[in-house]
PDB file of C-alpha atoms in Angstrom:
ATOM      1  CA  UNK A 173      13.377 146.478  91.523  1.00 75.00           C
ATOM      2  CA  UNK A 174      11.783 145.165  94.810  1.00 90.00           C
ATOM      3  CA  UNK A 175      11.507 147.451  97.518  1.00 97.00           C
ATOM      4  CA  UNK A 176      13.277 147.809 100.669  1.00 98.00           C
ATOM      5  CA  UNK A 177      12.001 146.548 103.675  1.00 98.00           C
ATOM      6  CA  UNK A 178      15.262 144.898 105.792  1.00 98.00           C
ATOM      7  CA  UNK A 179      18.384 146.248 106.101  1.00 99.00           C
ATOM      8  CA  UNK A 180      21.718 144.379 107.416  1.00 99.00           C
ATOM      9  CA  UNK A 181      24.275 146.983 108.272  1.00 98.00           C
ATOM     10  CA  UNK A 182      27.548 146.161 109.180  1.00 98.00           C
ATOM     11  CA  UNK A 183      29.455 147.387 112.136  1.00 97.00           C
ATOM     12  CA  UNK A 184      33.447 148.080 111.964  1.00 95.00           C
ATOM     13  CA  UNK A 185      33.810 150.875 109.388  1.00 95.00           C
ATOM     14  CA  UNK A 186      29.976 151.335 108.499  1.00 97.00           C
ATOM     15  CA  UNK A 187      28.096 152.250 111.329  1.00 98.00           C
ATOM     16  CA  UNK A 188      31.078 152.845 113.819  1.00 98.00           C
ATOM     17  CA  UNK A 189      34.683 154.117 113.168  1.00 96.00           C
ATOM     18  CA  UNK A 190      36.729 152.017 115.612  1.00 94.00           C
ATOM     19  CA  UNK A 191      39.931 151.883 113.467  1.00 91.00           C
ATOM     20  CA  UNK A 192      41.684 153.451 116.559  1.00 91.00           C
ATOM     21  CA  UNK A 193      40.150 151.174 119.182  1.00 93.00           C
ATOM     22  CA  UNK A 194      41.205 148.143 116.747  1.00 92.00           C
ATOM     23  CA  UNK A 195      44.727 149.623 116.217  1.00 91.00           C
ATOM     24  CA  UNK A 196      45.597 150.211 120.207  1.00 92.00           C
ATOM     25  CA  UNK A 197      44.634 146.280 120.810  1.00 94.00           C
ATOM     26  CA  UNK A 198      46.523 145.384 117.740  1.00 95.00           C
ATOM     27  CA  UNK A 199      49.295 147.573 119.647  1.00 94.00           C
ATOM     28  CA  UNK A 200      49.093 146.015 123.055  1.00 95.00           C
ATOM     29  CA  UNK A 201      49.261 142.828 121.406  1.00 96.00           C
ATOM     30  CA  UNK A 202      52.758 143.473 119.708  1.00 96.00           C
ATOM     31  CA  UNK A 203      53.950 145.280 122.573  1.00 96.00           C
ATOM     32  CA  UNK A 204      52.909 142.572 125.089  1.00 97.00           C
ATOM     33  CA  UNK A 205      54.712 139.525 122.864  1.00 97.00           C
ATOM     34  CA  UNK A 206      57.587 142.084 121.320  1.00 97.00           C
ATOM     35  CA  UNK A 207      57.275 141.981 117.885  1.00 96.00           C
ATOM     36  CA  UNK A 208      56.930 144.801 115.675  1.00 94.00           C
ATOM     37  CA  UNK A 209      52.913 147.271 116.722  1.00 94.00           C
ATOM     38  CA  UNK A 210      51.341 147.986 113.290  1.00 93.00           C
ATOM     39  CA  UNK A 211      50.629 151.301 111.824  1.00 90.00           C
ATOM     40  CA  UNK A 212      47.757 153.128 111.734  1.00 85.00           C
ATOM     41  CA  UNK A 213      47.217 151.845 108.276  1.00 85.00           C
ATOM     42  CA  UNK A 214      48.331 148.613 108.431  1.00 90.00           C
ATOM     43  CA  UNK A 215      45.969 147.781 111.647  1.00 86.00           C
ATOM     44  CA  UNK A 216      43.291 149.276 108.849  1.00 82.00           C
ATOM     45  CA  UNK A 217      44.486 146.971 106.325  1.00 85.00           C
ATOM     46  CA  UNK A 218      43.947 144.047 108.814  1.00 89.00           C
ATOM     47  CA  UNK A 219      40.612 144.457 109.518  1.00 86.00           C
ATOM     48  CA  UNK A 220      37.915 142.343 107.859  1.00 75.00           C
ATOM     49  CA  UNK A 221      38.279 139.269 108.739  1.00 78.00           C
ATOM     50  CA  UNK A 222      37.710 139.229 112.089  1.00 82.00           C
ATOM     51  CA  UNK A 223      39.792 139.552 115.019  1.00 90.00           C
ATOM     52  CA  UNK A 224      41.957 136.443 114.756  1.00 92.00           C
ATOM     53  CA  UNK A 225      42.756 136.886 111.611  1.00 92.00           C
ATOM     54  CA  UNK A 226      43.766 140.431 111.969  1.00 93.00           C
ATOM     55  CA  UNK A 227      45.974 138.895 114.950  1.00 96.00           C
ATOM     56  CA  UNK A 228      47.833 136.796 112.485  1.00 97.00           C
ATOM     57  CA  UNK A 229      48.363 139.679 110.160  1.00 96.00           C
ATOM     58  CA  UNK A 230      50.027 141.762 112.709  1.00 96.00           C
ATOM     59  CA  UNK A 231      51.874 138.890 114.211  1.00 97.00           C
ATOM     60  CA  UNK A 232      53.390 138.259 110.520  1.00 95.00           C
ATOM     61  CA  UNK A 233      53.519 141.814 109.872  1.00 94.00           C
ATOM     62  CA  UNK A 234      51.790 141.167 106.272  1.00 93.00           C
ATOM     63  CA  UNK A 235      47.979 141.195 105.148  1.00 92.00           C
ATOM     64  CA  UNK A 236      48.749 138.128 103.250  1.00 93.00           C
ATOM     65  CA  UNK A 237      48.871 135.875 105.974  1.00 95.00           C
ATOM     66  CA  UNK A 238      46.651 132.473 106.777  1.00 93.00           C
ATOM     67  CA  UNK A 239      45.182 131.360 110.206  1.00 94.00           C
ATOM     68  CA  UNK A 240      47.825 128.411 109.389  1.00 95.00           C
ATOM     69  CA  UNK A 241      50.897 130.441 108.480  1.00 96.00           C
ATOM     70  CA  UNK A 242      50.961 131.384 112.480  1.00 96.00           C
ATOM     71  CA  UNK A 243      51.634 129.132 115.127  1.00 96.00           C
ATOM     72  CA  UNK A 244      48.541 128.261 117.255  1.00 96.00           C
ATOM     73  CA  UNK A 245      49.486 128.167 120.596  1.00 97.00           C
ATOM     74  CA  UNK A 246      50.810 131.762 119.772  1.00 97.00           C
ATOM     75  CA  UNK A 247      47.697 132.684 118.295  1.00 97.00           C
ATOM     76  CA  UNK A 248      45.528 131.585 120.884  1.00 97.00           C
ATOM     77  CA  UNK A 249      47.884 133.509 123.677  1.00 97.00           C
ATOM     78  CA  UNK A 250      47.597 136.454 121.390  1.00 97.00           C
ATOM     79  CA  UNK A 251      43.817 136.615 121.322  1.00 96.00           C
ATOM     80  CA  UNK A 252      43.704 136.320 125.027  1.00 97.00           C
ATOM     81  CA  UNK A 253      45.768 139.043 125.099  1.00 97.00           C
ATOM     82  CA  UNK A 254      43.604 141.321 122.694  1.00 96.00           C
ATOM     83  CA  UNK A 255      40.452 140.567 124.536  1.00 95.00           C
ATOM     84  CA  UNK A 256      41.949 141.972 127.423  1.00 95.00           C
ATOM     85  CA  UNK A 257      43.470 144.786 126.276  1.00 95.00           C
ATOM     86  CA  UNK A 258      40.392 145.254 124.189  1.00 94.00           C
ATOM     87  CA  UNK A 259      37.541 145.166 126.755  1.00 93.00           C
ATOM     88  CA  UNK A 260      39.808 147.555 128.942  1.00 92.00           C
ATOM     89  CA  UNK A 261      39.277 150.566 125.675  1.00 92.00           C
ATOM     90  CA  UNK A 262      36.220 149.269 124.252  1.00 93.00           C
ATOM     91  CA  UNK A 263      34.176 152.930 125.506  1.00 92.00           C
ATOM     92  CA  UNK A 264      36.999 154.652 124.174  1.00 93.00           C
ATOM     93  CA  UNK A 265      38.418 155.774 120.530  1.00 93.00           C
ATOM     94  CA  UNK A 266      34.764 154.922 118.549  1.00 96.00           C
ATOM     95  CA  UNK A 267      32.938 157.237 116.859  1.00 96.00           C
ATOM     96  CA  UNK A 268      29.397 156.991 115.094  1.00 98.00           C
ATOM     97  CA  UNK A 269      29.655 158.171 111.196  1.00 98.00           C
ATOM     98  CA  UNK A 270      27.549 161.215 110.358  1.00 97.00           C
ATOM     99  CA  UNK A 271      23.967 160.976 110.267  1.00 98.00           C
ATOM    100  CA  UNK A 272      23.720 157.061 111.153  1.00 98.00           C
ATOM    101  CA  UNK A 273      21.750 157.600 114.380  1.00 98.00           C
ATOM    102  CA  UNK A 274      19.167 160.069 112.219  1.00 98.00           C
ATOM    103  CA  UNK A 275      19.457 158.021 109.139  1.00 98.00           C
ATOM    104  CA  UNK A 276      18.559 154.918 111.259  1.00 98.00           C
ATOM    105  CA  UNK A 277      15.565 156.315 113.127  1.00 98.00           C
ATOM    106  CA  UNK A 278      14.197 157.693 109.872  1.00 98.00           C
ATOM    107  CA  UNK A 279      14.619 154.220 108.403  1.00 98.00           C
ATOM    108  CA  UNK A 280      12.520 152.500 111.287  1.00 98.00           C
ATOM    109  CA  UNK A 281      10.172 155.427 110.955  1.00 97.00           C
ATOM    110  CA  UNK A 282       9.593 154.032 107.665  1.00 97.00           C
ATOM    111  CA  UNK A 283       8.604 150.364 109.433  1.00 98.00           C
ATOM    112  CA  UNK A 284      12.309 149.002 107.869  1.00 98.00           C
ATOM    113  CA  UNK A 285      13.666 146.649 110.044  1.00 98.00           C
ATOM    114  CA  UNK A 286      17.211 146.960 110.752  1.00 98.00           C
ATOM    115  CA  UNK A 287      20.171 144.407 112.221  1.00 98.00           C
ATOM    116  CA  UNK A 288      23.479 144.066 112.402  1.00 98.00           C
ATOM    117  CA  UNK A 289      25.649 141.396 111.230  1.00 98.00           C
ATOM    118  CA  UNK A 290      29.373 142.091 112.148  1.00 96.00           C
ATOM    119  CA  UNK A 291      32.872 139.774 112.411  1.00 93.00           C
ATOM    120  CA  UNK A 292      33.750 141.298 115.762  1.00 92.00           C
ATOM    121  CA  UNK A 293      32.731 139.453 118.613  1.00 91.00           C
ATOM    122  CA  UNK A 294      29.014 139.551 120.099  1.00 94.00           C
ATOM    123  CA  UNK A 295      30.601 139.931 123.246  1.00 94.00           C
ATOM    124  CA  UNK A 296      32.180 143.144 122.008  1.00 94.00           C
ATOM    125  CA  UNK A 297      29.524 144.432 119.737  1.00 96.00           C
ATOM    126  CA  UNK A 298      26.389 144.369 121.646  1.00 97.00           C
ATOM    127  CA  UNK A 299      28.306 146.969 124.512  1.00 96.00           C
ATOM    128  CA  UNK A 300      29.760 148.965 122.167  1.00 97.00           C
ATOM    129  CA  UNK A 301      26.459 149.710 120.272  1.00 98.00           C
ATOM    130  CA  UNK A 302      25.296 150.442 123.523  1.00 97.00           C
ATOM    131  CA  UNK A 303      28.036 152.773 124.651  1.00 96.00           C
ATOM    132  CA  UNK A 304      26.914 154.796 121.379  1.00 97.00           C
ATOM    133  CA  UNK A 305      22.908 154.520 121.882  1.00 97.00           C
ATOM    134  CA  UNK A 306      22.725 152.474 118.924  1.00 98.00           C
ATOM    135  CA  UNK A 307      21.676 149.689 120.121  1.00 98.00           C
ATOM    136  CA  UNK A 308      17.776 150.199 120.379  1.00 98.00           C
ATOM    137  CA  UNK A 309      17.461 151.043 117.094  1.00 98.00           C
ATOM    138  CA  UNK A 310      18.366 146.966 115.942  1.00 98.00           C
ATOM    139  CA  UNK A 311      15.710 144.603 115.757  1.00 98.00           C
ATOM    140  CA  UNK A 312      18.925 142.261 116.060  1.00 98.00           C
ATOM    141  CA  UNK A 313      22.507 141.623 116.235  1.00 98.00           C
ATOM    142  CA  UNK A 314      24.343 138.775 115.162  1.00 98.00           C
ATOM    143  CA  UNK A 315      28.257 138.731 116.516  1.00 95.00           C
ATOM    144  CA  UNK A 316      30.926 136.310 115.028  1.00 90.00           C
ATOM    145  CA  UNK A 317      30.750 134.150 117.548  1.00 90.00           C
ATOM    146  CA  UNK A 318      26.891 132.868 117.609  1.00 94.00           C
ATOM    147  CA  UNK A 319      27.463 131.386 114.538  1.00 94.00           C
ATOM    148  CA  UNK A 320      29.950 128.771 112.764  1.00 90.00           C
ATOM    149  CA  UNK A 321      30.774 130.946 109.579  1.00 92.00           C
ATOM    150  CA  UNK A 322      31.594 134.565 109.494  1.00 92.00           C
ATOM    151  CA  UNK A 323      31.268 137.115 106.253  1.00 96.00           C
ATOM    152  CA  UNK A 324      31.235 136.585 102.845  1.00 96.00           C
ATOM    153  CA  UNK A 325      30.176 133.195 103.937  1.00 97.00           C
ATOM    154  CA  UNK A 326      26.029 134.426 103.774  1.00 98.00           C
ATOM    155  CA  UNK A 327      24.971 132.152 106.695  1.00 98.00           C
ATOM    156  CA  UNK A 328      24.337 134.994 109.023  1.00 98.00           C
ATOM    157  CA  UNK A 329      22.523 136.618 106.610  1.00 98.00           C
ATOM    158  CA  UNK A 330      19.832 133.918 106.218  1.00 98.00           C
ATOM    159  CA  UNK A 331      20.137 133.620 110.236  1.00 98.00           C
ATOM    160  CA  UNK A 332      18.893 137.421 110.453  1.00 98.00           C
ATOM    161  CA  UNK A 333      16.527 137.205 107.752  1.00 98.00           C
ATOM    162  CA  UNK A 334      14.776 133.742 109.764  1.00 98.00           C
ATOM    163  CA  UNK A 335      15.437 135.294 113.336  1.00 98.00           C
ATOM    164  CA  UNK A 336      13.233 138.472 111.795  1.00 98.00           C
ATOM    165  CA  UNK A 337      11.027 136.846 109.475  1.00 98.00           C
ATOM    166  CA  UNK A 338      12.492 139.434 107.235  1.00 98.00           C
ATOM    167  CA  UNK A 339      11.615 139.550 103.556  1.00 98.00           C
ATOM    168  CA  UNK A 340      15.095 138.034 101.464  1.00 98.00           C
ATOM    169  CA  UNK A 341      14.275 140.242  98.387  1.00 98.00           C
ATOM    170  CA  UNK A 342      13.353 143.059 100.072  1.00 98.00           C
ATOM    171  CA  UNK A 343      16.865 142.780 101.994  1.00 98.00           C
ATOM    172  CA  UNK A 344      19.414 144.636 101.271  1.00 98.00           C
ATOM    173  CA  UNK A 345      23.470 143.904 102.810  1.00 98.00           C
ATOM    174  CA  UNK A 346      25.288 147.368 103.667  1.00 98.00           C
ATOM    175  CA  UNK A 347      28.552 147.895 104.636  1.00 98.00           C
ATOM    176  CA  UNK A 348      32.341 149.127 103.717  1.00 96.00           C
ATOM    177  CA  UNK A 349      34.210 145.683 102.504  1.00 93.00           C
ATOM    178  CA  UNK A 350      34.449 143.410 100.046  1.00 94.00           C
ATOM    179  CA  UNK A 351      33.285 140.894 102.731  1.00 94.00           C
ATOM    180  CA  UNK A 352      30.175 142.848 103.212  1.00 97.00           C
ATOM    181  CA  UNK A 353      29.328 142.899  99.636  1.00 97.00           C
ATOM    182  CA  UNK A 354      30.378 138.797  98.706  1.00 98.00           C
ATOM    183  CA  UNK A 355      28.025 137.667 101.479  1.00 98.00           C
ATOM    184  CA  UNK A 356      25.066 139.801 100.273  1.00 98.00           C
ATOM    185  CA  UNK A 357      26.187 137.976  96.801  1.00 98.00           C
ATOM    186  CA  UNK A 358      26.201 134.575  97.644  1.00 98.00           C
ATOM    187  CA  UNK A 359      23.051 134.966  99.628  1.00 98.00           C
ATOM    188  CA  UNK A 360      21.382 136.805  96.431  1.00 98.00           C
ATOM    189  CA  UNK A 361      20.296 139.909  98.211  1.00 98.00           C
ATOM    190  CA  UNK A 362      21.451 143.259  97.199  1.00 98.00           C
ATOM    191  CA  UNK A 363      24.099 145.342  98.901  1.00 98.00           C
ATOM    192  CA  UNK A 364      25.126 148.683  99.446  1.00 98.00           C
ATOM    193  CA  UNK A 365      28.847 149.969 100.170  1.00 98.00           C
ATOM    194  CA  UNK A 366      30.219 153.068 101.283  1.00 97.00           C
ATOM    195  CA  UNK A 367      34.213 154.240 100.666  1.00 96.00           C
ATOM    196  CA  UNK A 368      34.660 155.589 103.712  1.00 94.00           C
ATOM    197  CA  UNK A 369      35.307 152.247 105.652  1.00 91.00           C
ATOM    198  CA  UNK A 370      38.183 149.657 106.008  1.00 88.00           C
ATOM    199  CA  UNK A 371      38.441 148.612 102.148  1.00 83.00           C
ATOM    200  CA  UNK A 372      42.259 147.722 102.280  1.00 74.00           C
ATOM    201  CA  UNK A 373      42.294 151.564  99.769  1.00 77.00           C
ATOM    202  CA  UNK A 374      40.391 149.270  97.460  1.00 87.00           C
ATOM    203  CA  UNK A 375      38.060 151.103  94.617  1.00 94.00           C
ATOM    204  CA  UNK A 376      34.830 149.738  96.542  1.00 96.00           C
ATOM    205  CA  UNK A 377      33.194 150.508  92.801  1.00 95.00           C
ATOM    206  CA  UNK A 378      35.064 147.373  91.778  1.00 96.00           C
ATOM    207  CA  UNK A 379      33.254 145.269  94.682  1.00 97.00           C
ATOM    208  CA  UNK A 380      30.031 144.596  92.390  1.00 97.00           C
ATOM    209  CA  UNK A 381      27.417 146.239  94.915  1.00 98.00           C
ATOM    210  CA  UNK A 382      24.019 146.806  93.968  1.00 98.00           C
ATOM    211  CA  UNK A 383      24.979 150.332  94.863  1.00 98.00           C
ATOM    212  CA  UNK A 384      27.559 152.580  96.004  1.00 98.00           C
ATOM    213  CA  UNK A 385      26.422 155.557  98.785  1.00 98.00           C
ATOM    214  CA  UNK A 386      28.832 158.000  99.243  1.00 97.00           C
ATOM    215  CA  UNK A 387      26.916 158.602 102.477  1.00 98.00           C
ATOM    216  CA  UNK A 388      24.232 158.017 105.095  1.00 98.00           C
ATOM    217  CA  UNK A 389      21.997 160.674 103.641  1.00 97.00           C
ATOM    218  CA  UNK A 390      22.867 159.143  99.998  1.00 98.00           C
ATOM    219  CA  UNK A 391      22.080 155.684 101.767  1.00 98.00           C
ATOM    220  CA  UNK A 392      18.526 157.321 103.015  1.00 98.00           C
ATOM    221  CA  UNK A 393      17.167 158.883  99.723  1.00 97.00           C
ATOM    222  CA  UNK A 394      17.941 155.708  97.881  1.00 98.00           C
ATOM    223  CA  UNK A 395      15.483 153.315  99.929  1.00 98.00           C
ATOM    224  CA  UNK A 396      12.881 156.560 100.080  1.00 97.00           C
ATOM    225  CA  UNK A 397      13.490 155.923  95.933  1.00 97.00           C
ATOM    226  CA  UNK A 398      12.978 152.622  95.773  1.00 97.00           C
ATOM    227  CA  UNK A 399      10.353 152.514  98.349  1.00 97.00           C
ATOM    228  CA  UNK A 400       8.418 154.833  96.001  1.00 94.00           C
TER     229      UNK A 400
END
C-alpha cells in the first residue's frame, strides 16, 4: 500500500461540528418564508449536498427532494435568505472535533500536506476555519463555489491534487459522508471516514472506504502505519 503523503479533509462534520450553525439558518429560513423549521435531526439529515440542496429539503420538508421538485424563484429567495442569516452566526455554534488541531499539526510535522475540499461555500469556509485557527494549517481550500461540480463528483479532488502538485496515490479523501467517500472513488484515491459526522444515521462501514477511523487519534496512527 502506497504511503501517505496528501490528505483532503472535509469540513462540515469532519473537521468542524456546525450541525447547530446549519440548523439555525435552516431555521431562519422557514421562519422567514413560514413553512414548517426542521429539527435538529432533520437539518442533520439535509446536509451533504450543499447548501441549496439542503434548502430544498427543508422547504419540502423531506430528504428526498430534487433541486427541480422546488420552485426556483423560491429557491433562489431562500438562499438569499440563508446567506444572510448565515453570515450573521457564522462565529457562533461551531466546534472543532477532538484532537483535529493536534492531529493536524502532527500530520504537517510529518511534511503531509493537507487541504480542504468542502460543499459549503468558500465564502463561508475560509472565515470559519479562521474563526477556529484552522486555517494555517491548509496548504489549500477549495469551497463549492470555485468550481463547477461539487462532491462525489472528484473534480475538486484532481483541482487540489494539481493546485499542490500533490502525489494522487499517495492521497488519501477523509471525511464523514457518503459524498466524501464516492468522490475519493471515482477519482481512485483512497478515503477515510469517521461515524461521528452527518451520515443521514447511515452504517458509514457500508460506504466502501479504504478505512474507517473511529477518531482523530485512530486517523493519526494509521498514516504513522502506513508511512512506516
Amino acid at each position: 500500500m502506497a504511503k501517505v503523503s496528501h490528505l483532503i479533509f472535509d469540513l462540515d462534520g469532519t473537521l468542524v461540528d456546525t450541525l447547530k450553525q446549519l440548523a439555525h439558518g435552516f431555521c431562519a429560513v422557514a421562519r422567514d418564508l413560514n413553512i414548517k423549521e426542521p429539527s435538529l435531526s432533520e437539518a442533520s439529515s439535509y446536509i451533504g449536498n450543499g447548501v441549496t440542496r439542503a434548502l430544498a429539503r427543508t422547504i419540502n420538508g423531506k430528504f428526498d427532494t430534487e433541486l427541480s421538485d422546488v420552485d426556483s424563484t423560491l429557491l433562489k429567495r431562500a438562499r438569499q435568505l440563508f446567506n444572510y442569516h448565515y453570515a450573521i452566526g457564522l462565529y457562533e455554534n461551531a466546534y472543532v472535533y477532538d484532537n483535529v488541531i493536534s492531529s493536524l499539526k502532527e500530520l504537517k510535522a510529518m511534511g503531509i500536506k493537507l487541504s480542504v475540499l468542502t460543499n459549503k461555500d468558500h465564502v463561508f469556509a475560509v472565515p470559519l476555519l479562521k474563526s477556529l485557527d484552522l486555517y494555517p494549517l491548509f496548504d489549500f481550500v477549495l469551497g463549492s463555489e470555485v468550481i463547477e461540480t461539487r462532491k462525489p463528483n472528484p473534480e475538486g479532488i484532481f483541482y487540489i491534487i494539481d493546485k499542490l502538485k500533490a502525489n494522487k496515490d499517495e492521497t488519501i479523501m477523509v471525511g464523514d459522508s457518503i459524498n466524501d467517500v464516492e468522490a475519493a472513488i471515482n477519482a481512485n484515491i483512497r478515503s477515510i471516514v469517521f461515524p461521528f459526522g452527518y451520515n443521514n444515521s447511515r452504517d458509514v462501514n457500508t460506504f466502501n472506504a479504504s478505512y474507517v477511523c473511529k477518531d482523530y487519534k485512530e486517523l493519526l496512527d494509521l498514516i504513522k502505519t502506513l508511512n512506516k
